[in-house]
Coordinates of C-alpha atoms and ligand atoms in Angstrom, one line a residue:
Chain A
X9 CA 0.1 0.0 0.0
X10 CA 1.5 3.3 -1.1
X11 CA 2.3 6.0 1.7
X12 CA 1.5 9.6 1.2
X13 CA 3.0 12.8 2.7
X14 CA 0.8 16.0 2.1
X15 CA 2.8 19.1 2.8
X16 CA 0.7 22.2 3.2
X17 CA -2.9 21.6 4.3
X18 CA -4.8 24.5 2.8
X19 CA -8.0 24.2 1.1
X20 CA -6.4 22.0 -1.7
X21 CA -3.9 20.1 0.6
X22 CA -6.6 19.1 3.2
X23 CA -8.8 17.8 0.6
X24 CA -6.1 15.7 -1.1
X25 CA -5.1 14.4 2.5
X26 CA -8.5 13.7 3.8
X27 CA -9.6 12.0 0.3
X28 CA -6.5 9.7 0.3
X29 CA -7.0 8.7 3.9
X30 CA -10.9 8.1 3.1
X31 CA -9.6 5.7 0.4
X32 CA -7.8 3.7 3.0
X33 CA -4.2 5.0 2.4
X34 CA -1.7 6.0 5.2
X35 CA -1.3 9.9 5.1
X36 CA 1.3 12.1 6.9
X37 CA 0.0 15.8 6.9
X38 CA 2.4 18.5 7.5
X39 CA 1.7 22.2 8.1
X40 CA 3.5 25.0 9.7
X41 CA 0.2 26.2 11.2
X42 CA -0.8 24.7 14.6
X43 CA -4.4 25.4 14.0
X44 CA -4.5 23.8 10.7
X45 CA -2.8 20.7 12.2
X46 CA -5.4 20.4 14.9
X47 CA -8.2 20.5 12.4
X48 CA -7.0 17.8 10.2
X49 CA -5.5 15.3 13.0
X50 CA -8.6 13.4 13.0
X51 CA -8.7 12.9 9.1
X52 CA -5.3 11.4 8.4
X53 CA -2.9 8.9 9.9
X54 CA -0.5 11.4 11.5
X55 CA -0.5 15.2 11.4
X56 CA 2.5 17.1 12.3
X57 CA 3.2 20.8 12.9
X58 CA 6.4 21.7 11.3
X59 CA 8.0 24.1 8.8
X60 CA 9.0 22.1 5.8
X61 CA 11.5 24.4 4.4
X62 CA 13.6 23.1 7.4
X63 CA 15.4 20.1 6.0
X64 CA 16.3 18.6 9.3
X65 CA 12.9 18.6 10.7
X66 CA 11.2 16.8 7.6
X67 CA 14.1 14.4 7.4
X68 CA 13.3 13.3 11.0
X69 CA 9.8 12.7 10.1
X70 CA 11.1 10.0 7.8
X71 CA 9.8 11.6 4.6
X72 CA 12.2 9.5 2.5
X73 CA 10.1 6.4 3.4
X74 CA 7.0 7.8 1.6
X75 CA 6.2 6.8 -1.9
X76 CA 4.5 10.1 -3.0
X77 CA 4.8 13.6 -1.5
X78 CA 2.1 16.3 -2.4
X79 CA 3.4 19.8 -2.0
X80 CA 0.4 22.0 -1.9
X81 CA 1.8 25.5 -0.9
X82 CA 0.6 27.9 -3.6
X83 CA 1.1 31.4 -2.2
X84 CA 4.6 31.2 -1.1
X85 CA 6.5 30.3 -4.3
X86 CA 9.9 30.0 -2.9
X87 CA 9.0 27.7 0.0
X88 CA 7.1 25.6 -2.6
X89 CA 10.4 25.2 -4.8
X90 CA 12.7 24.8 -1.8
X91 CA 10.5 22.1 -0.3
X92 CA 10.2 20.2 -3.7
X93 CA 14.0 20.3 -4.0
X94 CA 14.4 18.9 -0.5
X95 CA 11.9 16.1 -0.6
X96 CA 13.3 15.0 -4.1
X97 CA 16.8 15.1 -2.6
X98 CA 15.7 13.0 0.5
X99 CA 14.7 10.3 -2.1
X100 CA 10.9 10.5 -2.4
X101 CA 10.0 8.7 -5.6
X102 CA 7.0 10.7 -6.8
X103 CA 6.5 14.3 -6.1
X104 CA 3.4 16.2 -7.0
X105 CA 3.5 20.1 -6.6
X106 CA 0.9 22.8 -6.9
X107 CA 2.0 25.8 -9.0
X108 CA 0.8 29.4 -9.0
X109 CA 1.4 29.9 -12.6
X110 CA 3.4 28.4 -15.7
X111 CA 6.7 30.0 -14.7
X112 CA 6.5 28.4 -11.2
X113 CA 5.6 25.1 -12.9
X114 CA 8.6 25.2 -15.1
X115 CA 10.7 25.6 -12.2
X116 CA 9.2 22.8 -10.3
X117 CA 9.7 20.5 -13.2
X118 CA 13.4 21.5 -13.5
X119 CA 14.2 20.8 -10.0
X120 CA 12.5 17.2 -10.3
X121 CA 8.8 17.4 -9.7
X122 CA 7.0 14.6 -11.4
X123 CA 3.7 16.2 -11.8
X124 CA 2.5 19.8 -11.4
X125 CA -1.1 20.6 -10.7
X126 CA -3.1 24.0 -11.1
X127 CA -6.3 23.2 -9.0
X128 CA -7.7 26.8 -9.4
X129 CA -7.0 27.1 -13.0
X130 CA -8.5 23.7 -13.9
X131 CA -11.5 24.2 -11.7
X132 CA -12.0 27.7 -13.3
X133 CA -12.2 26.1 -16.7
X134 CA -14.8 23.6 -15.5
X135 CA -16.9 26.1 -13.7
X136 CA -16.9 28.3 -16.8
X137 CA -18.1 25.6 -19.0
X138 CA -20.8 24.8 -16.6
X139 CA -22.0 28.4 -16.6
X140 CA -22.3 29.0 -20.2
X141 CA -25.4 26.7 -20.3
X142 CA -27.6 26.1 -17.3
X143 CA -28.1 22.5 -18.5
X144 CA -24.4 21.5 -18.5
X145 CA -23.9 20.2 -15.0
X146 CA -20.3 18.8 -15.2
X147 CA -17.6 18.8 -17.6
X148 CA -14.4 16.6 -18.4
X149 CA -12.2 17.3 -20.9
X150 CA -11.2 14.1 -22.8
X151 CA -8.8 15.3 -25.6
X152 CA -8.5 18.9 -27.0
X153 CA -11.4 18.5 -29.1
X154 CA -13.7 16.1 -27.1
X155 CA -15.6 16.2 -23.9
X156 CA -18.0 14.4 -21.6
X157 CA -20.7 16.5 -20.1
X158 CA -23.6 16.1 -17.7
X159 CA -26.5 17.8 -19.2
X160 CA -30.2 18.3 -18.0
X161 CA -32.6 16.8 -20.4
X162 CA -34.4 19.4 -22.7
X163 CA -37.9 19.6 -22.5
X164 CA -38.6 18.3 -25.8
X165 CA -36.6 15.0 -25.0
X166 CA -39.1 14.1 -22.1
X167 CA -41.1 10.8 -22.7
X168 CA -39.0 9.8 -25.8
X169 CA -36.8 6.8 -26.1
X170 CA -33.2 7.2 -27.1
X171 CA -34.0 5.4 -30.4
X172 CA -36.7 8.0 -31.1
X173 CA -34.2 10.8 -30.0
X174 CA -31.4 9.4 -32.2
X175 CA -28.8 11.7 -30.4
X176 CA -25.9 10.6 -32.6
X177 CA -27.5 11.7 -35.9
X178 CA -29.2 14.6 -34.5
X179 CA -26.5 15.9 -32.3
X180 CA -23.4 14.2 -32.9
X181 CA -23.2 12.9 -29.3
X182 CA -23.4 9.5 -27.6
X183 CA -25.5 9.0 -24.4
X184 CA -23.3 7.1 -21.8
X185 CA -25.6 7.2 -18.8
X186 CA -28.9 8.4 -17.5
X187 CA -29.5 9.7 -14.1
X188 CA -32.9 9.7 -12.6
X189 CA -32.8 11.1 -9.0
X190 CA -30.6 8.8 -7.1
X191 CA -30.7 6.0 -9.4
X192 CA -28.0 5.8 -12.3
X193 CA -28.5 3.6 -15.6
X194 CA -24.8 3.1 -16.9
X195 CA -25.9 1.0 -19.8
X196 CA -28.6 2.7 -21.4
X197 CA -30.3 1.1 -24.3
X198 CA -32.3 2.1 -27.4
X199 CA -35.7 1.6 -25.5
X200 CA -34.7 3.6 -22.4
X201 CA -37.0 6.8 -22.1
X202 CA -36.1 10.1 -20.9
X203 CA -38.1 11.6 -18.1
X204 CA -38.3 15.0 -16.7
X205 CA -35.3 16.2 -14.7
X206 CA -33.1 13.3 -15.9
X207 CA -29.5 14.1 -16.4
X208 CA -27.7 12.6 -19.4
X209 CA -24.1 11.9 -19.5
X210 CA -22.8 12.4 -23.0
X211 CA -19.7 12.3 -24.8
X212 CA -19.0 14.2 -28.1
X213 CA -16.9 16.7 -30.0
X214 CA -16.6 20.1 -28.5
X215 CA -18.5 21.8 -31.2
X216 CA -21.4 19.4 -31.0
X217 CA -21.5 19.7 -27.2
X218 CA -21.2 23.6 -27.6
X219 CA -24.3 23.5 -29.9
X220 CA -26.3 21.5 -27.3
X221 CA -25.1 24.0 -24.6
X222 CA -26.6 26.8 -26.6
X223 CA -30.0 24.9 -26.8
X224 CA -30.3 25.5 -23.0
Chain B
X12 CA -25.9 35.8 -25.3
X13 CA -25.3 36.0 -21.6
X14 CA -23.0 38.6 -20.0
X15 CA -20.6 37.8 -17.1
X16 CA -19.2 39.8 -14.5
X17 CA -16.1 38.1 -12.7
X18 CA -15.3 39.7 -9.3
X19 CA -11.9 38.8 -7.9
X20 CA -9.6 37.6 -10.5
X21 CA -7.1 35.5 -8.3
X22 CA -6.0 32.0 -9.7
X23 CA -9.6 30.7 -9.8
X24 CA -11.3 34.0 -10.9
X25 CA -8.9 34.6 -13.7
X26 CA -9.4 31.2 -15.1
X27 CA -13.1 31.5 -15.0
X28 CA -12.9 35.0 -16.7
X29 CA -10.4 33.9 -19.5
X30 CA -12.4 30.6 -20.3
X31 CA -15.8 32.6 -20.7
X32 CA -14.2 35.0 -22.9
X33 CA -12.6 32.3 -24.9
X34 CA -15.9 30.7 -25.3
X35 CA -17.1 34.1 -26.9
X36 CA -18.9 35.8 -24.1
X37 CA -18.7 39.2 -22.7
X38 CA -16.8 39.2 -19.5
X39 CA -16.2 42.2 -17.2
X40 CA -13.5 41.4 -14.8
X41 CA -13.2 43.4 -11.4
X42 CA -10.1 43.3 -9.0
X43 CA -9.0 45.7 -6.4
X44 CA -5.4 45.0 -7.3
X45 CA -4.2 47.2 -10.2
X46 CA -1.5 44.5 -11.3
X47 CA -3.9 41.7 -11.5
X48 CA -6.2 44.2 -13.7
X49 CA -3.3 44.8 -16.0
X50 CA -2.6 41.3 -16.5
X51 CA -5.9 40.1 -17.4
X52 CA -7.1 43.3 -19.5
X53 CA -6.2 41.6 -22.8
X54 CA -8.1 38.3 -21.9
X55 CA -11.6 39.8 -21.1
X56 CA -13.9 42.4 -22.5
X57 CA -13.5 45.0 -19.8
X58 CA -11.1 45.0 -16.8
X59 CA -11.7 47.3 -14.0
X60 CA -9.8 48.1 -10.9
X61 CA -12.3 48.6 -8.1
X62 CA -13.1 47.5 -4.6
X63 CA -16.3 45.5 -5.0
X64 CA -17.4 45.9 -1.4
X65 CA -18.1 49.5 -2.4
X66 CA -21.7 49.5 -3.6
X67 CA -21.5 52.8 -5.3
X68 CA -18.4 51.9 -7.5
X69 CA -19.9 48.5 -8.6
X70 CA -23.3 50.0 -9.2
X71 CA -21.6 52.5 -11.6
X72 CA -20.3 49.8 -13.6
X73 CA -23.8 48.7 -14.5
X74 CA -23.5 45.3 -12.6
X75 CA -27.4 45.1 -12.6
X76 CA -27.2 44.4 -16.4
X77 CA -25.3 41.3 -16.1
X78 CA -26.8 37.9 -16.2
X79 CA -24.1 36.2 -14.1
X80 CA -21.8 37.3 -11.4
X81 CA -19.0 35.1 -10.2
X82 CA -17.5 36.1 -6.9
X83 CA -14.2 34.3 -6.6
X84 CA -12.8 36.1 -3.2
X85 CA -11.8 33.0 -1.2
X86 CA -9.6 34.4 1.7
X87 CA -11.6 37.4 2.8
X88 CA -14.9 35.7 4.0
X89 CA -16.4 39.0 5.1
X90 CA -15.9 40.7 1.8
X91 CA -17.1 37.9 -0.1
X92 CA -20.3 37.7 1.8
X93 CA -20.8 41.6 1.4
X94 CA -20.1 41.5 -2.2
X95 CA -22.6 38.7 -2.6
X96 CA -25.2 40.6 -0.9
X97 CA -24.7 43.8 -2.9
X98 CA -24.7 42.1 -6.3
X99 CA -27.8 40.1 -5.4
X100 CA -29.5 43.4 -4.2
X101 CA -28.5 45.2 -7.5
X102 CA -30.7 42.5 -9.2
X103 CA -28.0 40.2 -10.8
X104 CA -30.1 37.0 -11.5
X105 CA -27.6 34.4 -11.0
X106 CA -24.8 34.7 -8.5
X107 CA -22.0 32.0 -8.1
X108 CA -19.7 32.4 -5.1
X109 CA -16.5 30.6 -3.9
X110 CA -16.6 29.3 -0.5
X111 CA -13.6 28.6 2.0
X112 CA -15.5 26.2 3.9
X113 CA -19.2 24.6 4.6
X114 CA -20.0 27.5 7.1
X115 CA -19.0 30.2 4.7
X116 CA -21.0 28.2 2.1
X117 CA -24.2 28.2 4.1
X118 CA -24.1 31.9 4.7
X119 CA -23.7 32.7 0.9
X120 CA -26.6 30.5 0.2
X121 CA -28.8 32.2 3.0
X122 CA -28.1 35.7 1.5
X123 CA -28.9 34.5 -2.1
X124 CA -26.2 33.0 -3.8
X125 CA -27.5 30.7 -6.4
X126 CA -24.4 28.3 -6.5
X127 CA -21.5 27.9 -4.2
X128 CA -18.3 26.4 -5.4
X129 CA -15.2 24.9 -3.6
X130 CA -12.6 24.7 -6.4
X131 CA -9.6 23.6 -4.1
X132 CA -11.7 21.1 -2.4
X133 CA -13.1 19.6 -5.5
X134 CA -9.8 19.4 -7.2
X135 CA -8.2 18.0 -4.3
X136 CA -10.7 15.1 -4.4
X137 CA -9.9 14.7 -8.1
X138 CA -6.1 14.6 -7.5
X139 CA -6.3 12.2 -4.7
X140 CA -8.1 9.8 -6.9
X141 CA -5.5 10.3 -9.7
X142 CA -2.8 9.5 -7.3
X143 CA -3.9 6.2 -5.9
X144 CA -3.4 4.6 -9.0
X145 CA -1.0 5.6 -11.6
X146 CA -3.2 4.4 -14.3
X147 CA -6.3 6.7 -13.5
X148 CA -5.7 9.7 -15.4
X149 CA -8.9 11.7 -14.7
X150 CA -11.9 11.5 -12.6
X151 CA -15.4 12.7 -12.5
X152 CA -18.0 11.8 -9.7
X153 CA -21.3 11.2 -11.4
X154 CA -23.3 10.3 -8.4
X155 CA -22.2 9.4 -5.0
X156 CA -21.4 5.8 -6.0
X157 CA -20.5 6.2 -9.7
X158 CA -17.6 7.6 -11.5
X159 CA -16.2 8.1 -14.9
X160 CA -12.3 7.6 -15.0
X161 CA -9.9 7.7 -17.7
X162 CA -7.6 4.6 -17.2
X163 CA -4.4 3.5 -19.0
X164 CA -4.9 0.2 -20.7
X165 CA -3.5 -2.6 -18.4
X166 CA -0.6 -4.6 -19.9
X167 CA -2.6 -7.7 -20.4
X168 CA -5.5 -5.9 -22.1
X169 CA -3.1 -5.1 -25.1
X170 CA -4.1 -6.8 -28.4
X171 CA -7.6 -7.9 -27.1
X172 CA -10.8 -6.8 -28.4
X173 CA -13.5 -5.6 -26.2
X174 CA -15.7 -8.6 -26.6
X175 CA -12.7 -11.0 -25.7
X176 CA -12.0 -8.5 -22.6
X177 CA -15.7 -8.6 -21.6
X178 CA -15.0 -5.5 -19.1
X179 CA -18.7 -5.5 -17.9
X180 CA -18.6 -9.0 -16.7
X181 CA -15.0 -9.0 -15.4
X182 CA -14.8 -5.7 -13.8
X183 CA -18.4 -4.3 -13.8
X184 CA -17.5 -1.2 -15.8
X185 CA -18.5 0.0 -19.4
X186 CA -16.1 1.4 -21.8
X187 CA -17.3 4.7 -23.3
X188 CA -14.2 5.8 -25.3
X189 CA -11.0 4.9 -26.3
X190 CA -8.1 7.3 -26.9
X191 CA -5.1 6.1 -29.0
X192 CA -2.6 9.2 -29.2
X193 CA -4.5 12.0 -30.6
X194 CA -7.3 9.8 -32.0
X195 CA -10.5 9.3 -29.9
X196 CA -13.2 6.5 -30.7
X197 CA -16.4 7.6 -28.8
X198 CA -18.4 4.7 -30.1
X199 CA -16.3 1.8 -29.3
X200 CA -17.7 -1.4 -30.5
X201 CA -17.2 -5.1 -29.6
X202 CA -14.5 -5.7 -32.1
X203 CA -12.3 -2.7 -31.3
X204 CA -8.9 -3.9 -30.0
X205 CA -7.0 -2.3 -27.2
X206 CA -3.4 -1.1 -28.2
X207 CA -0.4 -0.3 -25.9
X208 CA -0.7 3.2 -24.1
X209 CA -4.4 3.5 -25.0
X210 CA -6.5 5.3 -22.6
X211 CA -10.0 4.0 -21.8
X212 CA -12.8 6.1 -20.5
X213 CA -14.8 3.9 -18.4
X214 CA -18.0 4.4 -16.2
X215 CA -18.8 2.2 -13.2
X216 CA -19.7 1.8 -9.5
X217 CA -16.9 3.1 -7.2
X218 CA -16.2 -0.2 -5.8
X219 CA -15.5 -1.8 -9.0
X220 CA -13.6 1.4 -10.3
X221 CA -11.5 1.2 -7.1
X222 CA -10.8 -2.5 -7.6
X223 CA -9.5 -1.6 -11.1
X224 CA -7.5 1.4 -9.5
X225 CA -5.6 -1.3 -7.4
X226 CA -4.6 -3.3 -10.4
X227 CA -2.2 -0.5 -11.4
Ligands
ATP21 N1 7.3 26.3 4.9 C1 6.0 25.7 5.2 N2 5.9 24.4 5.8 C2 4.6 23.8 6.3 N3 3.4 24.4 5.8 C3 3.5 25.5 5.1 C4 4.7 26.0 4.9 N4 4.3 27.3 4.0 C5 3.0 27.4 3.9 N5 2.5 26.2 4.6 C6 1.0 25.8 4.9 O1 0.5 25.5 3.6 C7 -1.0 25.6 3.4 C8 -1.2 26.3 2.0 O2 -0.5 27.5 1.9 P1 -1.2 28.8 1.1 O3 -2.3 29.0 1.9 O4 -0.2 29.6 1.0 O5 -1.4 28.2 -0.4 P2 -2.8 28.3 -1.2 O6 -2.5 27.9 -2.5 O7 -3.5 29.6 -1.1 O8 -3.7 27.2 -0.7 P3 -5.2 26.9 -0.8 O9 -5.3 25.3 -1.3 O10 -6.2 26.9 0.4 O11 -5.9 27.7 -1.9 C9 -1.2 26.6 4.6 O12 -2.1 26.0 5.5 C10 0.1 27.1 5.0 O13 0.1 27.2 6.6
ATP22 N1 -12.9 43.7 -2.1 C1 -12.4 43.3 -3.2 N2 -12.8 44.0 -4.4 C2 -12.0 43.5 -5.6 N3 -11.4 42.5 -5.6 C3 -11.1 42.0 -4.5 C4 -11.6 42.1 -3.2 N4 -11.0 41.4 -2.3 C5 -10.2 40.6 -3.0 N5 -10.2 40.8 -4.2 C6 -9.3 40.1 -5.2 O1 -9.8 38.7 -5.4 C7 -8.8 37.9 -6.0 C8 -8.9 36.6 -5.0 O2 -8.9 36.8 -3.5 P1 -7.9 35.9 -2.8 O3 -6.6 35.9 -3.3 O4 -8.3 36.2 -1.5 O5 -8.7 34.5 -3.0 P2 -8.0 33.0 -3.1 O6 -9.3 32.1 -2.9 O7 -7.0 32.7 -2.3 O8 -7.8 33.0 -4.6 P3 -7.2 31.8 -5.7 O9 -8.2 31.5 -6.6 O10 -6.0 32.5 -6.2 O11 -7.0 30.6 -4.8 C9 -7.6 38.6 -5.5 O12 -7.0 39.0 -6.8 C10 -7.9 39.8 -4.9 O13 -7.1 41.2 -5.2
CA23 CA1 -6.5 28.9 -3.6
CA24 CA1 -24.7 25.0 -14.7
CA25 CA1 -9.6 44.4 -22.5
CA26 CA1 -2.1 9.3 -11.8

């Protein structure tokens, strides 16, 4: 079982730490803020108050025995870079770091980060796509030109079967799942009928998805 | 065409503003920081330096004519609440606000926010799921128990057709798309064959998806 160290437990870091622990993994959470550590201590394996830019102190936590370190300090770019360098040198195999911007990301990769993430930027893209159409509920970019979207059934789809609607021919999209309240049908077939307030999970080319967004 | 006002252009806000503008919408970006405004001015319709807690100044920007306001101030909870109240009272129909935590969200809904978002928390959940298995590339929660994941083809899937693999019976998942380099097949059929480095987009119950994550 992989062991994770999460360094910095702000909004992003604490969510990563709690989720990993919830999935059953060992998680060491480190933050310099005592209150933050108090808050997260019940949701991780170990929570330790420490300044991670102090090499001796994170070395003494046995950081080199962890498979993955996630460095989530966004605002203080200098600390984020220094900590990435330290954990990489101490021998952590896989280091994920949060970046503020492209330049920050470039430096992180140069000094050995294996993956750089931009949580706010990525979620901004998602939320924007959500907003342009009140019927698009969630959104995932599959490839530069293809997306999966959750879409609220249009009024004139109600009471019709998938074969009647013929989404592929009419809109260029495929229906992959239909949600009806708490139920979800992950193998919809031609005879399944759309009901009011159903949410369809569809896959398609962005141009086709955008045409559908505009029908909302 | 809907018009959007984005109030606060930090990492999340600027990404929302740029994406909406890129999708062809009118976007007014407001931030109290002059440098932030300079940076974003070429990526939105209008960028204005103003303190949005000052009712008179955002009123004079004609905020009531906007269809959607997105309030993205995370750190200063008091300002976020005050600004939400002001734009709602000025008559903006749909107000989205970023929250720091559940309590903050509750207050935002009480005073009239139509939607509250938690970008860092949501992305933390995603990244954590990504990390537990090096073959899970992206992740979307469909319902409390069902997810869509992008998964790197396992070694022993290579050269086999979907009908041979029989994913539904073996793993309880459905394959919705197959990515091969830049190509994407959004209507995979039983005879399609998995090649090395293919990425499969699958849908399934979280328990089944987690079993697959653990095979990585
Ligand atoms: N040198 C350090 N050692 C340990 N923890 C640190 C260090 N520097 C910052 N932190 C902690 O990292 C967390 C995240 O840092 P910060 O708030 O600057 O990032 P952010 O990108 O704004 O976070 P968020 O995920 O909330 O958006 C904070 O809880 C902070 O206390
Ligand atoms: N009263 C205000 N009026 C206008 N802009 C404001 C106001 N208060 C804060 N801002 C701006 O909002 C932006 C986001 O605020 P802040 O950095 O506190 O939030 P955050 O949640 O940490 O952001 P990020 O999306 O980067 O994680 C900043 O650029 C800031 O200048
Ligand atoms: Ca943030
Ligand atoms: Ca929406
Ligand atoms: Ca401009
Ligand atoms: Ca991964």
